[in-house]
Amino acid sequence: EVEAFAEQFHGSLAFVGDVSTGISDIGPIPFEQSFPLVGLHANTLNTILTENFLDHLDTEYFLALVLLLAVLMIYFSYRFSSVMYTISSALLLILCIVGGCTLFIYGNAIVSLIYPALSIVFSTSTVLTYRYITEEKEKEQLRARFESYFPPAVVKQMLENPDSRMTRPMSREITIMF
């Protein structure tokens, strides 16, 4: 029986370790609190033999990714309303995280997700804050301009619905009788 065992595993590498309860060859790994460290050594050897190493994403690709994110954020800020801008930024953030995880799992590449994620969050909050401040200023200017000419209900309607026809100048032919 020993000869059959030796013949079957001839030329193979084997790790032998004691994994019984109470021994000290058990330690934490990122995904498990108590893992037999002989398994860690086997995984390390497997990585070396298969040459399946992790590598950082090249600087050129990372800079291209950051530049693409910046261009998209600028495009979104000019093209979309505040709500759509927030939604598109959130989707871009999710896409960035999923893309980084996909590159890690399938491409063996380590991608720094902190800087792109923080830049998306920071630029979104900055643009939304700027829009809120300028919108409030515009509403106050519009209120001051029209309160002396229109009843308060009309001014309120104009402020609540700025895209209505009431806030844009228009030319019409009308007849007024005195």
Short mmCIF file of N, CA and C in Angstrom, two decimals:
data_model
loop_
_atom_site.label_atom_id
_atom_site.label_comp_id
_atom_site.label_asym_id
_atom_site.label_seq_id
_atom_site.Cartn_x
_atom_site.Cartn_y
_atom_site.Cartn_z
N GLU A 1 0.82 -1.18 0.00
CA GLU A 1 0.00 0.00 0.00
C GLU A 1 0.88 1.26 0.00
N VAL A 2 1.97 1.25 0.70
CA VAL A 2 2.88 2.39 0.74
C VAL A 2 3.51 2.59 -0.64
N GLU A 3 3.82 1.49 -1.32
CA GLU A 3 4.42 1.60 -2.65
C GLU A 3 3.43 2.22 -3.64
N ALA A 4 2.17 1.86 -3.55
CA ALA A 4 1.15 2.45 -4.43
C ALA A 4 1.00 3.94 -4.14
N PHE A 5 1.04 4.28 -2.87
CA PHE A 5 0.98 5.69 -2.48
C PHE A 5 2.18 6.45 -3.01
N ALA A 6 3.35 5.88 -2.87
CA ALA A 6 4.58 6.51 -3.35
C ALA A 6 4.57 6.63 -4.86
N GLU A 7 4.06 5.61 -5.55
CA GLU A 7 4.01 5.65 -7.00
C GLU A 7 3.02 6.70 -7.50
N GLN A 8 1.89 6.82 -6.81
CA GLN A 8 0.85 7.77 -7.22
C GLN A 8 1.31 9.22 -7.07
N PHE A 9 2.06 9.51 -6.03
CA PHE A 9 2.47 10.89 -5.76
C PHE A 9 3.94 11.13 -6.05
N HIS A 10 4.57 10.29 -6.87
CA HIS A 10 5.97 10.45 -7.22
C HIS A 10 6.16 11.77 -7.98
N GLY A 11 7.11 12.58 -7.57
CA GLY A 11 7.41 13.85 -8.22
C GLY A 11 6.52 14.99 -7.75
N SER A 12 5.65 14.74 -6.80
CA SER A 12 4.76 15.77 -6.28
C SER A 12 5.37 16.43 -5.06
N LEU A 13 4.91 17.61 -4.78
CA LEU A 13 5.30 18.32 -3.56
C LEU A 13 4.20 18.15 -2.54
N ALA A 14 4.57 17.94 -1.31
CA ALA A 14 3.58 17.75 -0.26
C ALA A 14 3.96 18.58 0.95
N PHE A 15 2.98 19.17 1.57
CA PHE A 15 3.16 19.87 2.83
C PHE A 15 2.49 19.03 3.91
N VAL A 16 3.19 18.81 4.97
CA VAL A 16 2.64 18.03 6.08
C VAL A 16 2.58 18.95 7.28
N GLY A 17 1.41 19.00 7.87
CA GLY A 17 1.24 19.85 9.04
C GLY A 17 0.21 19.28 9.98
N ASP A 18 0.34 19.59 11.22
CA ASP A 18 -0.59 19.12 12.23
C ASP A 18 -1.67 20.19 12.42
N VAL A 19 -2.93 19.83 12.20
CA VAL A 19 -4.03 20.78 12.34
C VAL A 19 -4.97 20.37 13.46
N SER A 20 -4.47 19.62 14.41
CA SER A 20 -5.33 19.20 15.51
C SER A 20 -5.59 20.37 16.46
N THR A 21 -6.59 20.22 17.27
CA THR A 21 -7.01 21.28 18.18
C THR A 21 -5.92 21.55 19.21
N GLY A 22 -5.67 22.82 19.47
CA GLY A 22 -4.74 23.21 20.51
C GLY A 22 -3.31 23.39 20.04
N ILE A 23 -3.04 23.29 18.76
CA ILE A 23 -1.67 23.48 18.29
C ILE A 23 -1.45 24.93 17.91
N SER A 24 -0.21 25.30 17.68
CA SER A 24 0.10 26.70 17.41
C SER A 24 0.31 26.98 15.93
N ASP A 25 0.07 26.00 15.05
CA ASP A 25 0.25 26.22 13.61
C ASP A 25 -1.05 26.68 12.96
N ILE A 26 -1.84 27.43 13.70
CA ILE A 26 -3.08 28.01 13.18
C ILE A 26 -3.02 29.50 13.42
N GLY A 27 -3.39 30.27 12.40
CA GLY A 27 -3.32 31.72 12.54
C GLY A 27 -4.37 32.39 11.68
N PRO A 28 -4.51 33.71 11.83
CA PRO A 28 -5.52 34.44 11.06
C PRO A 28 -5.02 34.78 9.65
N ILE A 29 -5.94 34.76 8.71
CA ILE A 29 -5.71 35.26 7.36
C ILE A 29 -6.83 36.24 7.07
N PRO A 30 -6.78 36.98 5.97
CA PRO A 30 -7.82 37.99 5.74
C PRO A 30 -9.25 37.48 5.72
N PHE A 31 -9.45 36.22 5.34
CA PHE A 31 -10.82 35.73 5.21
C PHE A 31 -11.23 34.75 6.30
N GLU A 32 -10.34 34.38 7.19
CA GLU A 32 -10.66 33.41 8.22
C GLU A 32 -9.81 33.68 9.46
N GLN A 33 -10.42 33.52 10.61
CA GLN A 33 -9.72 33.80 11.87
C GLN A 33 -8.74 32.69 12.23
N SER A 34 -9.13 31.44 12.03
CA SER A 34 -8.28 30.29 12.39
C SER A 34 -8.04 29.44 11.16
N PHE A 35 -6.89 29.62 10.53
CA PHE A 35 -6.56 28.91 9.30
C PHE A 35 -5.27 28.13 9.52
N PRO A 36 -5.22 26.86 9.10
CA PRO A 36 -3.95 26.11 9.23
C PRO A 36 -2.87 26.76 8.38
N LEU A 37 -1.80 27.16 8.98
CA LEU A 37 -0.76 27.89 8.26
C LEU A 37 -0.04 27.02 7.24
N VAL A 38 -0.16 25.69 7.35
CA VAL A 38 0.38 24.83 6.32
C VAL A 38 -0.35 25.09 5.00
N GLY A 39 -1.61 25.43 5.06
CA GLY A 39 -2.38 25.80 3.87
C GLY A 39 -1.88 27.10 3.27
N LEU A 40 -1.47 28.02 4.12
CA LEU A 40 -0.89 29.28 3.64
C LEU A 40 0.40 29.02 2.88
N HIS A 41 1.23 28.12 3.39
CA HIS A 41 2.48 27.77 2.70
C HIS A 41 2.17 27.08 1.36
N ALA A 42 1.16 26.24 1.33
CA ALA A 42 0.78 25.56 0.08
C ALA A 42 0.28 26.57 -0.95
N ASN A 43 -0.52 27.54 -0.51
CA ASN A 43 -1.00 28.58 -1.43
C ASN A 43 0.14 29.44 -1.95
N THR A 44 1.10 29.73 -1.09
CA THR A 44 2.26 30.51 -1.52
C THR A 44 3.06 29.77 -2.58
N LEU A 45 3.30 28.47 -2.36
CA LEU A 45 4.03 27.67 -3.34
C LEU A 45 3.24 27.58 -4.65
N ASN A 46 1.92 27.42 -4.57
CA ASN A 46 1.09 27.38 -5.78
C ASN A 46 1.21 28.68 -6.57
N THR A 47 1.23 29.82 -5.89
CA THR A 47 1.38 31.11 -6.57
C THR A 47 2.73 31.19 -7.28
N ILE A 48 3.77 30.71 -6.63
CA ILE A 48 5.11 30.75 -7.23
C ILE A 48 5.20 29.82 -8.44
N LEU A 49 4.68 28.61 -8.31
CA LEU A 49 4.78 27.63 -9.39
C LEU A 49 3.92 28.02 -10.60
N THR A 50 2.75 28.59 -10.36
CA THR A 50 1.89 28.99 -11.48
C THR A 50 2.21 30.39 -12.00
N GLU A 51 3.09 31.09 -11.30
CA GLU A 51 3.46 32.47 -11.64
C GLU A 51 2.23 33.37 -11.74
N ASN A 52 1.33 33.17 -10.83
CA ASN A 52 0.08 33.92 -10.79
C ASN A 52 0.18 35.02 -9.72
N PHE A 53 1.07 35.97 -9.97
CA PHE A 53 1.38 37.00 -8.99
C PHE A 53 0.43 38.20 -9.14
N LEU A 54 0.26 38.93 -8.05
CA LEU A 54 -0.46 40.20 -8.10
C LEU A 54 0.51 41.29 -8.49
N ASP A 55 0.03 42.25 -9.26
CA ASP A 55 0.87 43.35 -9.70
C ASP A 55 0.06 44.63 -9.63
N HIS A 56 0.74 45.75 -9.40
CA HIS A 56 0.06 47.04 -9.38
C HIS A 56 -0.26 47.47 -10.80
N LEU A 57 -1.37 48.19 -10.94
CA LEU A 57 -1.74 48.75 -12.24
C LEU A 57 -0.68 49.77 -12.63
N ASP A 58 -0.27 49.72 -13.89
CA ASP A 58 0.77 50.65 -14.36
C ASP A 58 0.33 52.09 -14.16
N THR A 59 1.30 52.96 -13.92
CA THR A 59 1.02 54.37 -13.65
C THR A 59 0.30 55.03 -14.82
N GLU A 60 0.67 54.66 -16.04
CA GLU A 60 0.04 55.27 -17.22
C GLU A 60 -1.45 54.93 -17.27
N TYR A 61 -1.77 53.69 -16.99
CA TYR A 61 -3.18 53.27 -17.00
C TYR A 61 -3.96 53.94 -15.87
N PHE A 62 -3.31 54.05 -14.70
CA PHE A 62 -3.99 54.69 -13.58
C PHE A 62 -4.24 56.17 -13.87
N LEU A 63 -3.26 56.86 -14.45
CA LEU A 63 -3.45 58.27 -14.81
C LEU A 63 -4.51 58.43 -15.89
N ALA A 64 -4.55 57.49 -16.84
CA ALA A 64 -5.60 57.54 -17.87
C ALA A 64 -6.97 57.34 -17.23
N LEU A 65 -7.06 56.45 -16.26
CA LEU A 65 -8.33 56.23 -15.55
C LEU A 65 -8.77 57.48 -14.81
N VAL A 66 -7.84 58.12 -14.11
CA VAL A 66 -8.17 59.34 -13.36
C VAL A 66 -8.57 60.46 -14.32
N LEU A 67 -7.87 60.58 -15.42
CA LEU A 67 -8.21 61.61 -16.43
C LEU A 67 -9.59 61.34 -17.03
N LEU A 68 -9.90 60.09 -17.32
CA LEU A 68 -11.21 59.74 -17.84
C LEU A 68 -12.30 60.07 -16.82
N LEU A 69 -12.06 59.77 -15.56
CA LEU A 69 -13.03 60.11 -14.51
C LEU A 69 -13.24 61.62 -14.44
N ALA A 70 -12.17 62.39 -14.52
CA ALA A 70 -12.27 63.84 -14.46
C ALA A 70 -13.08 64.39 -15.63
N VAL A 71 -12.82 63.88 -16.83
CA VAL A 71 -13.55 64.34 -18.01
C VAL A 71 -15.04 63.99 -17.89
N LEU A 72 -15.32 62.77 -17.44
CA LEU A 72 -16.72 62.37 -17.27
C LEU A 72 -17.43 63.22 -16.22
N MET A 73 -16.76 63.52 -15.11
CA MET A 73 -17.37 64.33 -14.07
C MET A 73 -17.65 65.75 -14.57
N ILE A 74 -16.73 66.31 -15.35
CA ILE A 74 -16.95 67.64 -15.92
C ILE A 74 -18.12 67.60 -16.90
N TYR A 75 -18.15 66.59 -17.75
CA TYR A 75 -19.25 66.44 -18.71
C TYR A 75 -20.58 66.31 -17.99
N PHE A 76 -20.64 65.45 -16.95
CA PHE A 76 -21.87 65.27 -16.19
C PHE A 76 -22.31 66.57 -15.53
N SER A 77 -21.36 67.34 -15.01
CA SER A 77 -21.74 68.56 -14.30
C SER A 77 -22.34 69.60 -15.24
N TYR A 78 -21.89 69.66 -16.47
CA TYR A 78 -22.44 70.62 -17.42
C TYR A 78 -23.71 70.11 -18.10
N ARG A 79 -23.83 68.83 -18.24
CA ARG A 79 -24.91 68.24 -19.03
C ARG A 79 -26.17 67.94 -18.23
N PHE A 80 -26.04 67.56 -16.96
CA PHE A 80 -27.17 67.05 -16.20
C PHE A 80 -27.61 68.00 -15.10
N SER A 81 -28.87 67.83 -14.70
CA SER A 81 -29.38 68.56 -13.54
C SER A 81 -28.74 67.99 -12.29
N SER A 82 -28.99 68.62 -11.15
CA SER A 82 -28.36 68.19 -9.91
C SER A 82 -28.71 66.76 -9.55
N VAL A 83 -29.96 66.38 -9.73
CA VAL A 83 -30.38 65.01 -9.37
C VAL A 83 -29.72 64.00 -10.30
N MET A 84 -29.77 64.25 -11.60
CA MET A 84 -29.15 63.33 -12.55
C MET A 84 -27.63 63.31 -12.39
N TYR A 85 -27.05 64.45 -12.04
CA TYR A 85 -25.61 64.50 -11.80
C TYR A 85 -25.23 63.62 -10.61
N THR A 86 -26.02 63.68 -9.55
CA THR A 86 -25.75 62.86 -8.38
C THR A 86 -25.90 61.38 -8.71
N ILE A 87 -26.94 61.03 -9.44
CA ILE A 87 -27.15 59.63 -9.82
C ILE A 87 -26.03 59.14 -10.73
N SER A 88 -25.65 59.94 -11.72
CA SER A 88 -24.58 59.51 -12.62
C SER A 88 -23.24 59.42 -11.90
N SER A 89 -23.00 60.30 -10.94
CA SER A 89 -21.77 60.21 -10.15
C SER A 89 -21.75 58.95 -9.29
N ALA A 90 -22.90 58.62 -8.71
CA ALA A 90 -22.98 57.39 -7.90
C ALA A 90 -22.76 56.16 -8.78
N LEU A 91 -23.35 56.16 -9.97
CA LEU A 91 -23.14 55.04 -10.88
C LEU A 91 -21.68 54.95 -11.33
N LEU A 92 -21.06 56.09 -11.55
CA LEU A 92 -19.65 56.11 -11.92
C LEU A 92 -18.77 55.58 -10.78
N LEU A 93 -19.13 55.93 -9.55
CA LEU A 93 -18.40 55.42 -8.39
C LEU A 93 -18.55 53.90 -8.28
N ILE A 94 -19.76 53.40 -8.47
CA ILE A 94 -20.00 51.95 -8.43
C ILE A 94 -19.23 51.26 -9.56
N LEU A 95 -19.26 51.84 -10.75
CA LEU A 95 -18.54 51.27 -11.89
C LEU A 95 -17.04 51.24 -11.61
N CYS A 96 -16.53 52.27 -10.99
CA CYS A 96 -15.10 52.33 -10.66
C CYS A 96 -14.73 51.23 -9.67
N ILE A 97 -15.55 51.03 -8.65
CA ILE A 97 -15.27 50.00 -7.65
C ILE A 97 -15.39 48.61 -8.24
N VAL A 98 -16.44 48.38 -9.04
CA VAL A 98 -16.61 47.07 -9.67
C VAL A 98 -15.47 46.80 -10.65
N GLY A 99 -15.07 47.82 -11.40
CA GLY A 99 -13.94 47.65 -12.33
C GLY A 99 -12.64 47.32 -11.61
N GLY A 100 -12.39 47.99 -10.49
CA GLY A 100 -11.18 47.70 -9.71
C GLY A 100 -11.21 46.30 -9.14
N CYS A 101 -12.36 45.86 -8.65
CA CYS A 101 -12.48 44.50 -8.12
C CYS A 101 -12.34 43.47 -9.24
N THR A 102 -12.89 43.76 -10.41
CA THR A 102 -12.77 42.84 -11.54
C THR A 102 -11.31 42.72 -11.99
N LEU A 103 -10.61 43.84 -12.04
CA LEU A 103 -9.19 43.79 -12.38
C LEU A 103 -8.40 43.00 -11.35
N PHE A 104 -8.77 43.11 -10.09
CA PHE A 104 -8.07 42.37 -9.04
C PHE A 104 -8.33 40.87 -9.17
N ILE A 105 -9.58 40.50 -9.38
CA ILE A 105 -9.94 39.08 -9.40
C ILE A 105 -9.47 38.40 -10.70
N TYR A 106 -9.73 39.03 -11.85
CA TYR A 106 -9.45 38.37 -13.12
C TYR A 106 -8.14 38.81 -13.77
N GLY A 107 -7.66 40.00 -13.43
CA GLY A 107 -6.44 40.49 -14.05
C GLY A 107 -5.24 40.49 -13.13
N ASN A 108 -5.43 40.05 -11.89
CA ASN A 108 -4.35 40.02 -10.89
C ASN A 108 -3.66 41.37 -10.75
N ALA A 109 -4.44 42.43 -10.86
CA ALA A 109 -3.90 43.79 -10.75
C ALA A 109 -4.48 44.46 -9.51
N ILE A 110 -3.62 45.12 -8.78
CA ILE A 110 -4.04 45.88 -7.61
C ILE A 110 -4.27 47.32 -8.05
N VAL A 111 -5.50 47.77 -7.90
CA VAL A 111 -5.88 49.12 -8.32
C VAL A 111 -6.22 49.92 -7.06
N SER A 112 -5.62 51.08 -6.93
CA SER A 112 -5.94 51.96 -5.81
C SER A 112 -7.29 52.61 -6.09
N LEU A 113 -8.28 52.25 -5.30
CA LEU A 113 -9.63 52.79 -5.50
C LEU A 113 -9.92 53.99 -4.61
N ILE A 114 -9.06 54.25 -3.66
CA ILE A 114 -9.31 55.35 -2.71
C ILE A 114 -9.30 56.70 -3.42
N TYR A 115 -8.27 56.98 -4.20
CA TYR A 115 -8.16 58.29 -4.84
C TYR A 115 -9.29 58.56 -5.84
N PRO A 116 -9.61 57.62 -6.74
CA PRO A 116 -10.74 57.89 -7.64
C PRO A 116 -12.06 58.04 -6.90
N ALA A 117 -12.29 57.20 -5.89
CA ALA A 117 -13.55 57.28 -5.15
C ALA A 117 -13.65 58.60 -4.40
N LEU A 118 -12.59 59.00 -3.74
CA LEU A 118 -12.61 60.28 -3.02
C LEU A 118 -12.77 61.46 -3.98
N SER A 119 -12.14 61.38 -5.15
CA SER A 119 -12.27 62.49 -6.10
C SER A 119 -13.70 62.58 -6.64
N ILE A 120 -14.36 61.45 -6.85
CA ILE A 120 -15.75 61.48 -7.31
C ILE A 120 -16.65 62.07 -6.23
N VAL A 121 -16.47 61.61 -5.00
CA VAL A 121 -17.30 62.12 -3.89
C VAL A 121 -17.04 63.61 -3.66
N PHE A 122 -15.77 64.01 -3.66
CA PHE A 122 -15.43 65.41 -3.42
C PHE A 122 -15.95 66.32 -4.53
N SER A 123 -15.76 65.92 -5.79
CA SER A 123 -16.22 66.77 -6.89
C SER A 123 -17.75 66.85 -6.93
N THR A 124 -18.42 65.74 -6.63
CA THR A 124 -19.89 65.76 -6.60
C THR A 124 -20.39 66.70 -5.52
N SER A 125 -19.82 66.60 -4.33
CA SER A 125 -20.28 67.48 -3.24
C SER A 125 -19.94 68.94 -3.53
N THR A 126 -18.80 69.19 -4.15
CA THR A 126 -18.43 70.57 -4.49
C THR A 126 -19.38 71.16 -5.52
N VAL A 127 -19.67 70.40 -6.57
CA VAL A 127 -20.57 70.90 -7.62
C VAL A 127 -21.97 71.13 -7.07
N LEU A 128 -22.46 70.19 -6.26
CA LEU A 128 -23.80 70.34 -5.69
C LEU A 128 -23.87 71.54 -4.73
N THR A 129 -22.83 71.75 -3.94
CA THR A 129 -22.81 72.91 -3.05
C THR A 129 -22.80 74.21 -3.85
N TYR A 130 -21.99 74.26 -4.90
CA TYR A 130 -21.93 75.45 -5.75
C TYR A 130 -23.29 75.72 -6.40
N ARG A 131 -23.90 74.66 -6.91
CA ARG A 131 -25.21 74.84 -7.54
C ARG A 131 -26.26 75.31 -6.54
N TYR A 132 -26.23 74.78 -5.35
CA TYR A 132 -27.20 75.19 -4.33
C TYR A 132 -27.03 76.66 -4.00
N ILE A 133 -25.79 77.10 -3.79
CA ILE A 133 -25.52 78.49 -3.43
C ILE A 133 -25.94 79.43 -4.56
N THR A 134 -25.56 79.11 -5.79
CA THR A 134 -25.92 80.00 -6.92
C THR A 134 -27.42 79.98 -7.18
N GLU A 135 -28.07 78.84 -6.99
CA GLU A 135 -29.51 78.78 -7.19
C GLU A 135 -30.25 79.63 -6.15
N GLU A 136 -29.80 79.59 -4.92
CA GLU A 136 -30.41 80.41 -3.88
C GLU A 136 -30.22 81.90 -4.18
N LYS A 137 -29.04 82.28 -4.67
CA LYS A 137 -28.80 83.68 -5.03
C LYS A 137 -29.72 84.10 -6.18
N GLU A 138 -29.87 83.24 -7.18
CA GLU A 138 -30.74 83.56 -8.31
C GLU A 138 -32.19 83.70 -7.88
N LYS A 139 -32.64 82.83 -6.98
CA LYS A 139 -34.01 82.93 -6.48
C LYS A 139 -34.22 84.23 -5.72
N GLU A 140 -33.26 84.62 -4.93
CA GLU A 140 -33.38 85.86 -4.16
C GLU A 140 -33.40 87.07 -5.08
N GLN A 141 -32.57 87.06 -6.12
CA GLN A 141 -32.56 88.16 -7.08
C GLN A 141 -33.88 88.22 -7.85
N LEU A 142 -34.40 87.05 -8.23
CA LEU A 142 -35.67 87.01 -8.94
C LEU A 142 -36.80 87.51 -8.05
N ARG A 143 -36.79 87.11 -6.79
CA ARG A 143 -37.82 87.56 -5.85
C ARG A 143 -37.75 89.08 -5.69
N ALA A 144 -36.56 89.62 -5.51
CA ALA A 144 -36.41 91.07 -5.33
C ALA A 144 -36.84 91.83 -6.58
N ARG A 145 -36.58 91.26 -7.75
CA ARG A 145 -36.90 91.92 -9.00
C ARG A 145 -38.41 91.95 -9.28
N PHE A 146 -39.11 90.88 -8.95
CA PHE A 146 -40.51 90.77 -9.35
C PHE A 146 -41.52 91.06 -8.25
N GLU A 147 -41.11 91.16 -7.00
CA GLU A 147 -42.08 91.36 -5.92
C GLU A 147 -42.83 92.68 -6.02
N SER A 148 -42.20 93.68 -6.59
CA SER A 148 -42.89 94.96 -6.70
C SER A 148 -43.85 95.00 -7.88
N TYR A 149 -43.75 94.08 -8.82
CA TYR A 149 -44.61 94.08 -10.00
C TYR A 149 -45.73 93.04 -9.96
N PHE A 150 -45.49 91.92 -9.28
CA PHE A 150 -46.45 90.81 -9.29
C PHE A 150 -46.91 90.48 -7.88
N PRO A 151 -48.07 89.88 -7.78
CA PRO A 151 -48.54 89.43 -6.46
C PRO A 151 -47.61 88.33 -5.91
N PRO A 152 -47.56 88.18 -4.58
CA PRO A 152 -46.67 87.18 -3.98
C PRO A 152 -46.93 85.75 -4.46
N ALA A 153 -48.18 85.41 -4.77
CA ALA A 153 -48.49 84.05 -5.25
C ALA A 153 -47.83 83.79 -6.60
N VAL A 154 -47.81 84.80 -7.46
CA VAL A 154 -47.20 84.64 -8.78
C VAL A 154 -45.68 84.52 -8.64
N VAL A 155 -45.09 85.34 -7.78
CA VAL A 155 -43.64 85.27 -7.55
C VAL A 155 -43.27 83.90 -6.98
N LYS A 156 -44.09 83.41 -6.05
CA LYS A 156 -43.83 82.10 -5.46
C LYS A 156 -43.88 81.01 -6.54
N GLN A 157 -44.86 81.10 -7.43
CA GLN A 157 -44.97 80.12 -8.52
C GLN A 157 -43.77 80.21 -9.45
N MET A 158 -43.30 81.40 -9.71
CA MET A 158 -42.13 81.57 -10.57
C MET A 158 -40.88 80.96 -9.93
N LEU A 159 -40.74 81.11 -8.61
CA LEU A 159 -39.56 80.57 -7.92
C LEU A 159 -39.62 79.05 -7.82
N GLU A 160 -40.81 78.49 -7.65
CA GLU A 160 -40.94 77.05 -7.54
C GLU A 160 -40.78 76.35 -8.88
N ASN A 161 -41.09 77.04 -9.96
CA ASN A 161 -41.01 76.45 -11.28
C ASN A 161 -40.22 77.38 -12.20
N PRO A 162 -38.90 77.39 -12.08
CA PRO A 162 -38.10 78.36 -12.85
C PRO A 162 -38.09 78.09 -14.35
N ASP A 163 -38.44 76.89 -14.77
CA ASP A 163 -38.45 76.60 -16.20
C ASP A 163 -39.75 76.99 -16.88
N SER A 164 -40.66 77.55 -16.13
CA SER A 164 -41.95 77.93 -16.72
C SER A 164 -41.76 79.12 -17.65
N ARG A 165 -42.79 79.36 -18.43
CA ARG A 165 -42.71 80.46 -19.40
C ARG A 165 -42.76 81.83 -18.72
N MET A 166 -43.14 81.83 -17.46
CA MET A 166 -43.30 83.11 -16.77
C MET A 166 -41.96 83.78 -16.50
N THR A 167 -40.89 83.02 -16.42
CA THR A 167 -39.59 83.61 -16.06
C THR A 167 -38.78 84.02 -17.27
N ARG A 168 -39.21 83.64 -18.46
CA ARG A 168 -38.46 84.01 -19.67
C ARG A 168 -39.17 85.16 -20.38
N PRO A 169 -38.39 86.07 -20.89
CA PRO A 169 -39.03 87.16 -21.64
C PRO A 169 -39.62 86.63 -22.94
N MET A 170 -40.76 87.20 -23.33
CA MET A 170 -41.38 86.79 -24.58
C MET A 170 -42.05 88.00 -25.21
N SER A 171 -42.26 87.88 -26.49
CA SER A 171 -42.87 88.97 -27.25
C SER A 171 -44.23 88.45 -27.76
N ARG A 172 -45.31 89.27 -27.50
CA ARG A 172 -46.65 88.90 -27.94
C ARG A 172 -47.40 90.13 -28.39
N GLU A 173 -48.34 89.91 -29.28
CA GLU A 173 -49.24 90.98 -29.68
C GLU A 173 -50.46 90.88 -28.80
N ILE A 174 -50.74 91.97 -28.10
CA ILE A 174 -51.91 91.96 -27.21
C ILE A 174 -52.70 93.24 -27.42
N THR A 175 -53.94 93.20 -26.98
CA THR A 175 -54.81 94.38 -27.04
C THR A 175 -55.24 94.71 -25.62
N ILE A 176 -55.07 95.97 -25.26
CA ILE A 176 -55.45 96.43 -23.92
C ILE A 176 -56.52 97.49 -24.09
N MET A 177 -57.61 97.34 -23.36
CA MET A 177 -58.69 98.33 -23.42
C MET A 177 -58.73 99.11 -22.11
N PHE A 178 -58.87 100.43 -22.23
CA PHE A 178 -59.01 101.31 -21.04
C PHE A 178 -60.37 101.88 -20.97
#
